[in-house]
């Protein structure tokens, strides 16, 4: 079989050229990184869990009419997605103060915000993904005003969907990060949710106990990341019970 062409390798995923024009194969690695890759490890099974969880969230979003890059899952670690031009912004939605917002503004972690707050960071590892304003985004041409209106609406719809799905299984969606891609359909362009949605890019706290079930477990050395992600998958019914504690490592 011919070797696939690798298009890009990031910290947690590899992108390969897809089988049809306009498609990409997204491979989920087991690598975990934090603090701009200063902290690194390989977490057995993380890629399998994130592949399944991202499929679950993206499929649910499509069902409520939120466009995403997801086409179909191919195997335990890979999914077929639409090729899109990624807007160089991390779009962060916060429902409770935590992480960098708590540090920046001196608000205790876990404080409920008066309403969801959307922030934008410029995607640049060398700069540590700095927070930017809509002024920067417009002035540097990263996105138009129409794009920004669409991005805000997508971000808030994803927030409502994810908050509801998580609340139903006893988990608080504290915050999350999404990336947005541009696709061209004839003369028109459309914005879609791209990259991934998984516990790598969300803060998820158990409502009863406050236990962290997301990448902060790795960032802050709070225990087993696989156990935390498996718990999210188990509550959502994403993995069959036999696979929950020991996700298969094939592929
Ligand atoms: P913070 O700005 O507090 O560090 O992160 C806010 C939210 O965005 C958290 O849920 C965090 O996991 C997510 N996030 C921010 N930057 C990144 C990033 O570079 N990669 C990933 N996977 N998630 C991020």
PDB file of C-alpha atoms and ligand atoms in Angstrom:
ATOM      1  CA  UNK A   1       0.000   0.000   0.000  1.00  0.00           C
ATOM      2  CA  UNK A   2       1.347   3.446  -0.903  1.00  0.00           C
ATOM      3  CA  UNK A   3       2.499   5.534   2.031  1.00  0.00           C
ATOM      4  CA  UNK A   4       0.164   8.370   2.868  1.00  0.00           C
ATOM      5  CA  UNK A   5       1.358  11.904   2.501  1.00  0.00           C
ATOM      6  CA  UNK A   6       1.774  13.614   5.865  1.00  0.00           C
ATOM      7  CA  UNK A   7       0.550  17.200   5.665  1.00  0.00           C
ATOM      8  CA  UNK A   8       1.225  18.377   9.202  1.00  0.00           C
ATOM      9  CA  UNK A   9       2.252  17.012  12.585  1.00  0.00           C
ATOM     10  CA  UNK A  10       1.159  18.903  15.678  1.00  0.00           C
ATOM     11  CA  UNK A  11       1.520  18.227  19.385  1.00  0.00           C
ATOM     12  CA  UNK A  12      -1.479  15.887  19.660  1.00  0.00           C
ATOM     13  CA  UNK A  13      -2.469  15.070  16.081  1.00  0.00           C
ATOM     14  CA  UNK A  14      -1.104  14.225  12.643  1.00  0.00           C
ATOM     15  CA  UNK A  15      -2.876  15.208   9.435  1.00  0.00           C
ATOM     16  CA  UNK A  16      -2.569  13.064   6.302  1.00  0.00           C
ATOM     17  CA  UNK A  17      -3.864  13.684   2.805  1.00  0.00           C
ATOM     18  CA  UNK A  18      -7.358  12.133   2.573  1.00  0.00           C
ATOM     19  CA  UNK A  19      -8.620   9.584   0.039  1.00  0.00           C
ATOM     20  CA  UNK A  20     -10.804  12.115  -1.824  1.00  0.00           C
ATOM     21  CA  UNK A  21     -10.097  15.723  -2.806  1.00  0.00           C
ATOM     22  CA  UNK A  22     -10.986  18.132  -0.033  1.00  0.00           C
ATOM     23  CA  UNK A  23     -10.560  15.531   2.713  1.00  0.00           C
ATOM     24  CA  UNK A  24      -7.949  14.953   5.386  1.00  0.00           C
ATOM     25  CA  UNK A  25      -7.252  12.050   7.728  1.00  0.00           C
ATOM     26  CA  UNK A  26      -6.835  13.283  11.304  1.00  0.00           C
ATOM     27  CA  UNK A  27      -4.786  10.893  13.485  1.00  0.00           C
ATOM     28  CA  UNK A  28      -4.968  11.293  17.279  1.00  0.00           C
ATOM     29  CA  UNK A  29      -1.643  10.681  19.025  1.00  0.00           C
ATOM     30  CA  UNK A  30      -1.129   9.619  22.635  1.00  0.00           C
ATOM     31  CA  UNK A  31       1.238  12.530  23.234  1.00  0.00           C
ATOM     32  CA  UNK A  32       0.254  15.033  25.885  1.00  0.00           C
ATOM     33  CA  UNK A  33       1.897  18.425  26.143  1.00  0.00           C
ATOM     34  CA  UNK A  34       1.295  21.453  28.328  1.00  0.00           C
ATOM     35  CA  UNK A  35       2.770  24.888  28.938  1.00  0.00           C
ATOM     36  CA  UNK A  36       3.695  25.286  25.278  1.00  0.00           C
ATOM     37  CA  UNK A  37       5.277  21.788  25.193  1.00  0.00           C
ATOM     38  CA  UNK A  38       7.550  22.406  28.206  1.00  0.00           C
ATOM     39  CA  UNK A  39       5.806  19.454  29.895  1.00  0.00           C
ATOM     40  CA  UNK A  40       5.477  16.312  27.755  1.00  0.00           C
ATOM     41  CA  UNK A  41       4.427  12.690  28.178  1.00  0.00           C
ATOM     42  CA  UNK A  42       2.873   9.799  26.301  1.00  0.00           C
ATOM     43  CA  UNK A  43      -0.462   8.758  27.779  1.00  0.00           C
ATOM     44  CA  UNK A  44      -1.519   5.279  26.618  1.00  0.00           C
ATOM     45  CA  UNK A  45      -4.975   5.391  25.074  1.00  0.00           C
ATOM     46  CA  UNK A  46      -5.457   9.186  25.058  1.00  0.00           C
ATOM     47  CA  UNK A  47      -5.619   9.289  21.251  1.00  0.00           C
ATOM     48  CA  UNK A  48      -8.281   6.591  21.139  1.00  0.00           C
ATOM     49  CA  UNK A  49     -10.418   8.386  23.714  1.00  0.00           C
ATOM     50  CA  UNK A  50     -10.092  11.798  22.056  1.00  0.00           C
ATOM     51  CA  UNK A  51     -10.911  10.357  18.633  1.00  0.00           C
ATOM     52  CA  UNK A  52     -14.142   8.871  20.009  1.00  0.00           C
ATOM     53  CA  UNK A  53     -15.062  11.880  22.126  1.00  0.00           C
ATOM     54  CA  UNK A  54     -14.427  14.372  19.314  1.00  0.00           C
ATOM     55  CA  UNK A  55     -16.567  12.206  17.006  1.00  0.00           C
ATOM     56  CA  UNK A  56     -19.336  12.217  19.633  1.00  0.00           C
ATOM     57  CA  UNK A  57     -19.343  16.009  20.083  1.00  0.00           C
ATOM     58  CA  UNK A  58     -18.940  16.865  16.389  1.00  0.00           C
ATOM     59  CA  UNK A  59     -21.743  14.453  15.418  1.00  0.00           C
ATOM     60  CA  UNK A  60     -24.022  15.962  18.045  1.00  0.00           C
ATOM     61  CA  UNK A  61     -23.246  19.479  16.830  1.00  0.00           C
ATOM     62  CA  UNK A  62     -24.082  18.493  13.244  1.00  0.00           C
ATOM     63  CA  UNK A  63     -27.401  17.113  14.493  1.00  0.00           C
ATOM     64  CA  UNK A  64     -28.368  20.540  15.857  1.00  0.00           C
ATOM     65  CA  UNK A  65     -27.238  22.273  12.665  1.00  0.00           C
ATOM     66  CA  UNK A  66     -23.772  23.481  13.696  1.00  0.00           C
ATOM     67  CA  UNK A  67     -21.444  22.826  10.750  1.00  0.00           C
ATOM     68  CA  UNK A  68     -18.224  20.941  11.555  1.00  0.00           C
ATOM     69  CA  UNK A  69     -15.298  19.434   9.672  1.00  0.00           C
ATOM     70  CA  UNK A  70     -16.164  15.876  10.784  1.00  0.00           C
ATOM     71  CA  UNK A  71     -17.091  13.397   8.029  1.00  0.00           C
ATOM     72  CA  UNK A  72     -16.701   9.957   9.631  1.00  0.00           C
ATOM     73  CA  UNK A  73     -14.514   7.969  11.972  1.00  0.00           C
ATOM     74  CA  UNK A  74     -12.170   5.616  10.145  1.00  0.00           C
ATOM     75  CA  UNK A  75     -10.738   3.518  12.992  1.00  0.00           C
ATOM     76  CA  UNK A  76      -9.767   3.776  16.654  1.00  0.00           C
ATOM     77  CA  UNK A  77      -7.340   6.628  16.113  1.00  0.00           C
ATOM     78  CA  UNK A  78      -8.354   8.280  12.849  1.00  0.00           C
ATOM     79  CA  UNK A  79     -11.223  10.260  11.455  1.00  0.00           C
ATOM     80  CA  UNK A  80     -11.920  11.660   8.011  1.00  0.00           C
ATOM     81  CA  UNK A  81     -12.498  15.408   8.071  1.00  0.00           C
ATOM     82  CA  UNK A  82     -13.040  18.215   5.580  1.00  0.00           C
ATOM     83  CA  UNK A  83      -9.969  20.068   4.534  1.00  0.00           C
ATOM     84  CA  UNK A  84     -10.358  23.699   5.566  1.00  0.00           C
ATOM     85  CA  UNK A  85      -8.318  26.815   5.980  1.00  0.00           C
ATOM     86  CA  UNK A  86      -7.864  27.240   9.722  1.00  0.00           C
ATOM     87  CA  UNK A  87      -8.400  30.787  10.978  1.00  0.00           C
ATOM     88  CA  UNK A  88      -5.312  31.491  13.123  1.00  0.00           C
ATOM     89  CA  UNK A  89      -7.309  32.042  16.302  1.00  0.00           C
ATOM     90  CA  UNK A  90      -8.051  29.966  19.369  1.00  0.00           C
ATOM     91  CA  UNK A  91     -11.636  30.755  20.284  1.00  0.00           C
ATOM     92  CA  UNK A  92     -12.131  30.293  24.027  1.00  0.00           C
ATOM     93  CA  UNK A  93     -15.514  30.320  25.762  1.00  0.00           C
ATOM     94  CA  UNK A  94     -15.643  30.578  29.558  1.00  0.00           C
ATOM     95  CA  UNK A  95     -18.588  29.924  31.866  1.00  0.00           C
ATOM     96  CA  UNK A  96     -16.591  29.864  35.123  1.00  0.00           C
ATOM     97  CA  UNK A  97     -13.276  31.546  35.877  1.00  0.00           C
ATOM     98  CA  UNK A  98     -10.263  29.213  35.679  1.00  0.00           C
ATOM     99  CA  UNK A  99      -6.775  28.926  34.247  1.00  0.00           C
ATOM    100  CA  UNK A 100      -5.329  31.959  32.526  1.00  0.00           C
ATOM    101  CA  UNK A 101      -8.393  34.122  33.166  1.00  0.00           C
ATOM    102  CA  UNK A 102      -8.178  33.554  36.911  1.00  0.00           C
ATOM    103  CA  UNK A 103      -4.485  34.455  36.847  1.00  0.00           C
ATOM    104  CA  UNK A 104      -4.915  37.485  34.599  1.00  0.00           C
ATOM    105  CA  UNK A 105      -7.863  39.022  36.440  1.00  0.00           C
ATOM    106  CA  UNK A 106      -7.384  37.646  39.958  1.00  0.00           C
ATOM    107  CA  UNK A 107     -10.767  35.886  40.009  1.00  0.00           C
ATOM    108  CA  UNK A 108     -10.922  32.681  42.099  1.00  0.00           C
ATOM    109  CA  UNK A 109     -11.132  29.492  40.027  1.00  0.00           C
ATOM    110  CA  UNK A 110     -14.703  28.218  39.921  1.00  0.00           C
ATOM    111  CA  UNK A 111     -16.374  31.653  40.172  1.00  0.00           C
ATOM    112  CA  UNK A 112     -19.412  31.663  37.893  1.00  0.00           C
ATOM    113  CA  UNK A 113     -19.166  34.392  35.277  1.00  0.00           C
ATOM    114  CA  UNK A 114     -22.124  36.757  34.771  1.00  0.00           C
ATOM    115  CA  UNK A 115     -22.455  35.392  31.222  1.00  0.00           C
ATOM    116  CA  UNK A 116     -20.336  33.281  28.861  1.00  0.00           C
ATOM    117  CA  UNK A 117     -17.220  35.237  27.938  1.00  0.00           C
ATOM    118  CA  UNK A 118     -15.567  34.681  24.560  1.00  0.00           C
ATOM    119  CA  UNK A 119     -11.851  35.355  24.157  1.00  0.00           C
ATOM    120  CA  UNK A 120      -9.519  35.101  21.175  1.00  0.00           C
ATOM    121  CA  UNK A 121      -5.874  34.054  21.172  1.00  0.00           C
ATOM    122  CA  UNK A 122      -3.557  34.316  18.197  1.00  0.00           C
ATOM    123  CA  UNK A 123      -2.374  30.801  17.251  1.00  0.00           C
ATOM    124  CA  UNK A 124       1.387  31.049  17.453  1.00  0.00           C
ATOM    125  CA  UNK A 125       3.356  28.559  19.569  1.00  0.00           C
ATOM    126  CA  UNK A 126       6.498  30.693  19.514  1.00  0.00           C
ATOM    127  CA  UNK A 127       4.542  33.557  21.103  1.00  0.00           C
ATOM    128  CA  UNK A 128       2.601  31.265  23.484  1.00  0.00           C
ATOM    129  CA  UNK A 129      -0.788  31.925  21.797  1.00  0.00           C
ATOM    130  CA  UNK A 130      -1.262  35.497  23.105  1.00  0.00           C
ATOM    131  CA  UNK A 131      -4.676  36.959  23.907  1.00  0.00           C
ATOM    132  CA  UNK A 132      -5.771  39.401  21.185  1.00  0.00           C
ATOM    133  CA  UNK A 133      -8.702  41.758  20.706  1.00  0.00           C
ATOM    134  CA  UNK A 134     -11.071  42.118  17.749  1.00  0.00           C
ATOM    135  CA  UNK A 135      -9.059  45.229  16.843  1.00  0.00           C
ATOM    136  CA  UNK A 136      -5.948  43.090  16.265  1.00  0.00           C
ATOM    137  CA  UNK A 137      -7.971  40.513  14.334  1.00  0.00           C
ATOM    138  CA  UNK A 138      -9.469  43.153  12.009  1.00  0.00           C
ATOM    139  CA  UNK A 139      -6.276  45.208  11.623  1.00  0.00           C
ATOM    140  CA  UNK A 140      -4.119  42.204  10.757  1.00  0.00           C
ATOM    141  CA  UNK A 141      -6.786  40.698   8.492  1.00  0.00           C
ATOM    142  CA  UNK A 142      -7.055  37.353  10.315  1.00  0.00           C
ATOM    143  CA  UNK A 143     -10.847  37.470  10.009  1.00  0.00           C
ATOM    144  CA  UNK A 144     -13.436  39.910   8.646  1.00  0.00           C
ATOM    145  CA  UNK A 145     -16.238  41.497  10.676  1.00  0.00           C
ATOM    146  CA  UNK A 146     -18.689  39.040   9.075  1.00  0.00           C
ATOM    147  CA  UNK A 147     -16.370  36.152  10.060  1.00  0.00           C
ATOM    148  CA  UNK A 148     -16.243  37.475  13.642  1.00  0.00           C
ATOM    149  CA  UNK A 149     -20.054  37.626  13.828  1.00  0.00           C
ATOM    150  CA  UNK A 150     -20.217  34.020  12.568  1.00  0.00           C
ATOM    151  CA  UNK A 151     -17.419  32.861  14.906  1.00  0.00           C
ATOM    152  CA  UNK A 152     -19.166  34.374  17.945  1.00  0.00           C
ATOM    153  CA  UNK A 153     -22.428  32.711  17.008  1.00  0.00           C
ATOM    154  CA  UNK A 154     -20.728  29.319  16.428  1.00  0.00           C
ATOM    155  CA  UNK A 155     -18.806  29.586  19.717  1.00  0.00           C
ATOM    156  CA  UNK A 156     -21.966  30.330  21.729  1.00  0.00           C
ATOM    157  CA  UNK A 157     -23.918  27.538  20.030  1.00  0.00           C
ATOM    158  CA  UNK A 158     -21.113  25.068  20.777  1.00  0.00           C
ATOM    159  CA  UNK A 159     -21.122  26.334  24.380  1.00  0.00           C
ATOM    160  CA  UNK A 160     -24.876  25.791  24.788  1.00  0.00           C
ATOM    161  CA  UNK A 161     -24.660  22.314  23.261  1.00  0.00           C
ATOM    162  CA  UNK A 162     -21.604  21.201  25.226  1.00  0.00           C
ATOM    163  CA  UNK A 163     -22.879  22.696  28.512  1.00  0.00           C
ATOM    164  CA  UNK A 164     -26.171  20.799  28.140  1.00  0.00           C
ATOM    165  CA  UNK A 165     -24.563  17.492  27.162  1.00  0.00           C
ATOM    166  CA  UNK A 166     -22.171  17.719  30.101  1.00  0.00           C
ATOM    167  CA  UNK A 167     -24.784  18.872  32.627  1.00  0.00           C
ATOM    168  CA  UNK A 168     -26.846  15.785  31.746  1.00  0.00           C
ATOM    169  CA  UNK A 169     -23.997  13.544  32.962  1.00  0.00           C
ATOM    170  CA  UNK A 170     -23.108  15.546  36.060  1.00  0.00           C
ATOM    171  CA  UNK A 171     -20.205  17.497  34.581  1.00  0.00           C
ATOM    172  CA  UNK A 172     -19.712  21.283  34.579  1.00  0.00           C
ATOM    173  CA  UNK A 173     -18.317  22.781  31.375  1.00  0.00           C
ATOM    174  CA  UNK A 174     -15.997  25.400  32.847  1.00  0.00           C
ATOM    175  CA  UNK A 175     -14.428  26.543  29.575  1.00  0.00           C
ATOM    176  CA  UNK A 176     -13.224  25.257  26.229  1.00  0.00           C
ATOM    177  CA  UNK A 177     -11.253  26.141  23.146  1.00  0.00           C
ATOM    178  CA  UNK A 178     -12.319  25.587  19.547  1.00  0.00           C
ATOM    179  CA  UNK A 179     -10.774  26.345  16.201  1.00  0.00           C
ATOM    180  CA  UNK A 180     -12.689  27.522  13.180  1.00  0.00           C
ATOM    181  CA  UNK A 181     -12.041  26.611   9.548  1.00  0.00           C
ATOM    182  CA  UNK A 182     -13.027  28.243   6.290  1.00  0.00           C
ATOM    183  CA  UNK A 183     -14.432  26.074   3.484  1.00  0.00           C
ATOM    184  CA  UNK A 184     -15.252  27.233  -0.017  1.00  0.00           C
ATOM    185  CA  UNK A 185     -18.417  26.064  -1.748  1.00  0.00           C
ATOM    186  CA  UNK A 186     -18.487  27.502  -5.257  1.00  0.00           C
ATOM    187  CA  UNK A 187     -18.287  31.268  -4.838  1.00  0.00           C
ATOM    188  CA  UNK A 188     -19.295  31.108  -1.196  1.00  0.00           C
ATOM    189  CA  UNK A 189     -17.250  30.575   1.923  1.00  0.00           C
ATOM    190  CA  UNK A 190     -18.583  29.074   5.107  1.00  0.00           C
ATOM    191  CA  UNK A 191     -17.117  28.793   8.587  1.00  0.00           C
ATOM    192  CA  UNK A 192     -17.154  25.426  10.330  1.00  0.00           C
ATOM    193  CA  UNK A 193     -15.983  24.025  13.669  1.00  0.00           C
ATOM    194  CA  UNK A 194     -12.660  22.252  13.021  1.00  0.00           C
ATOM    195  CA  UNK A 195      -9.710  20.623  14.847  1.00  0.00           C
ATOM    196  CA  UNK A 196     -11.148  18.661  17.792  1.00  0.00           C
ATOM    197  CA  UNK A 197     -13.399  18.937  20.814  1.00  0.00           C
ATOM    198  CA  UNK A 198     -12.127  16.716  23.625  1.00  0.00           C
ATOM    199  CA  UNK A 199     -11.038  16.870  27.268  1.00  0.00           C
ATOM    200  CA  UNK A 200      -7.692  18.131  25.906  1.00  0.00           C
ATOM    201  CA  UNK A 201      -9.361  21.400  24.980  1.00  0.00           C
ATOM    202  CA  UNK A 202     -12.088  21.752  27.641  1.00  0.00           C
ATOM    203  CA  UNK A 203     -12.222  22.146  31.408  1.00  0.00           C
ATOM    204  CA  UNK A 204     -14.653  19.603  32.802  1.00  0.00           C
ATOM    205  CA  UNK A 205     -15.406  19.390  36.528  1.00  0.00           C
ATOM    206  CA  UNK A 206     -17.604  16.862  38.284  1.00  0.00           C
ATOM    207  CA  UNK A 207     -20.588  18.857  39.561  1.00  0.00           C
ATOM    208  CA  UNK A 208     -20.803  17.022  42.901  1.00  0.00           C
ATOM    209  CA  UNK A 209     -17.139  16.660  43.853  1.00  0.00           C
ATOM    210  CA  UNK A 210     -15.366  19.277  41.715  1.00  0.00           C
ATOM    211  CA  UNK A 211     -13.013  16.539  40.480  1.00  0.00           C
ATOM    212  CA  UNK A 212     -11.178  17.595  37.312  1.00  0.00           C
ATOM    213  CA  UNK A 213     -11.809  15.349  34.304  1.00  0.00           C
ATOM    214  CA  UNK A 214      -9.731  17.184  31.699  1.00  0.00           C
ATOM    215  CA  UNK A 215      -6.176  18.019  30.684  1.00  0.00           C
ATOM    216  CA  UNK A 216      -5.568  19.938  33.929  1.00  0.00           C
ATOM    217  CA  UNK A 217      -5.109  16.445  35.459  1.00  0.00           C
ATOM    218  CA  UNK A 218      -1.921  16.263  33.371  1.00  0.00           C
ATOM    219  CA  UNK A 219      -0.974  19.952  33.603  1.00  0.00           C
ATOM    220  CA  UNK A 220      -1.263  19.942  37.415  1.00  0.00           C
ATOM    221  CA  UNK A 221      -0.202  16.310  38.144  1.00  0.00           C
ATOM    222  CA  UNK A 222      -3.564  15.351  39.636  1.00  0.00           C
ATOM    223  CA  UNK A 223      -3.576  11.631  38.744  1.00  0.00           C
ATOM    224  CA  UNK A 224      -4.308   9.446  35.732  1.00  0.00           C
ATOM    225  CA  UNK A 225      -5.362  11.317  32.598  1.00  0.00           C
ATOM    226  CA  UNK A 226      -6.663   8.112  30.986  1.00  0.00           C
ATOM    227  CA  UNK A 227      -8.885   7.463  34.007  1.00  0.00           C
ATOM    228  CA  UNK A 228     -10.261  11.020  33.825  1.00  0.00           C
ATOM    229  CA  UNK A 229     -11.003  10.891  30.061  1.00  0.00           C
ATOM    230  CA  UNK A 230     -12.397   7.347  30.385  1.00  0.00           C
ATOM    231  CA  UNK A 231     -14.789   8.613  33.051  1.00  0.00           C
ATOM    232  CA  UNK A 232     -16.067  11.306  30.669  1.00  0.00           C
ATOM    233  CA  UNK A 233     -16.437   8.709  27.890  1.00  0.00           C
ATOM    234  CA  UNK A 234     -18.178   6.262  30.240  1.00  0.00           C
ATOM    235  CA  UNK A 235     -20.707   8.843  31.440  1.00  0.00           C
ATOM    236  CA  UNK A 236     -21.479   9.890  27.861  1.00  0.00           C
ATOM    237  CA  UNK A 237     -21.841   6.242  26.791  1.00  0.00           C
ATOM    238  CA  UNK A 238     -19.201   6.796  24.138  1.00  0.00           C
ATOM    239  CA  UNK A 239     -17.114   3.667  24.719  1.00  0.00           C
ATOM    240  CA  UNK A 240     -18.516   0.204  25.244  1.00  0.00           C
ATOM    241  CA  UNK A 241     -18.061  -0.744  28.916  1.00  0.00           C
ATOM    242  CA  UNK A 242     -15.381  -3.361  28.177  1.00  0.00           C
ATOM    243  CA  UNK A 243     -13.247  -0.729  26.440  1.00  0.00           C
ATOM    244  CA  UNK A 244     -13.567   1.962  29.035  1.00  0.00           C
ATOM    245  CA  UNK A 245     -10.672   1.246  31.327  1.00  0.00           C
ATOM    246  CA  UNK A 246      -8.381  -0.242  28.705  1.00  0.00           C
ATOM    247  CA  UNK A 247      -8.889   1.398  25.318  1.00  0.00           C
ATOM    248  CA  UNK A 248      -7.373  -0.713  22.547  1.00  0.00           C
ATOM    249  CA  UNK A 249      -4.024   0.552  21.397  1.00  0.00           C
ATOM    250  CA  UNK A 250      -4.201  -0.939  17.906  1.00  0.00           C
ATOM    251  CA  UNK A 251      -3.678   1.550  15.020  1.00  0.00           C
TER     252      UNK A 251
HETATM  253  P1  LIG B   1      -6.567  28.906  29.531  1.00  0.00           P
HETATM  254  O1  LIG B   1      -6.555  30.168  28.703  1.00  0.00           O
HETATM  255  O2  LIG B   1      -7.270  29.088  30.841  1.00  0.00           O
HETATM  256  O3  LIG B   1      -5.224  28.271  29.661  1.00  0.00           O
HETATM  257  O4  LIG B   1      -7.451  27.852  28.696  1.00  0.00           O
HETATM  258  C1  LIG B   1      -8.828  28.045  28.481  1.00  0.00           C
HETATM  259  C2  LIG B   1      -9.412  26.775  27.840  1.00  0.00           C
HETATM  260  O5  LIG B   1      -8.898  26.640  26.517  1.00  0.00           O
HETATM  261  C3  LIG B   1      -9.038  25.485  28.564  1.00  0.00           C
HETATM  262  O6  LIG B   1     -10.135  24.604  28.490  1.00  0.00           O
HETATM  263  C4  LIG B   1      -7.873  24.936  27.781  1.00  0.00           C
HETATM  264  O7  LIG B   1      -7.828  23.526  27.820  1.00  0.00           O
HETATM  265  C5  LIG B   1      -8.172  25.436  26.372  1.00  0.00           C
HETATM  266  N1  LIG B   1      -6.946  25.780  25.646  1.00  0.00           N
HETATM  267  C6  LIG B   1      -6.277  26.958  25.633  1.00  0.00           C
HETATM  268  N2  LIG B   1      -5.178  26.896  24.863  1.00  0.00           N
HETATM  269  C7  LIG B   1      -5.149  25.645  24.376  1.00  0.00           C
HETATM  270  C8  LIG B   1      -4.233  24.970  23.497  1.00  0.00           C
HETATM  271  O8  LIG B   1      -3.248  25.513  22.995  1.00  0.00           O
HETATM  272  N3  LIG B   1      -4.520  23.663  23.230  1.00  0.00           N
HETATM  273  C9  LIG B   1      -5.609  23.027  23.772  1.00  0.00           C
HETATM  274  N4  LIG B   1      -5.814  21.727  23.478  1.00  0.00           N
HETATM  275  N5  LIG B   1      -6.495  23.652  24.571  1.00  0.00           N
HETATM  276  C10 LIG B   1      -6.252  24.938  24.876  1.00  0.00           C
END
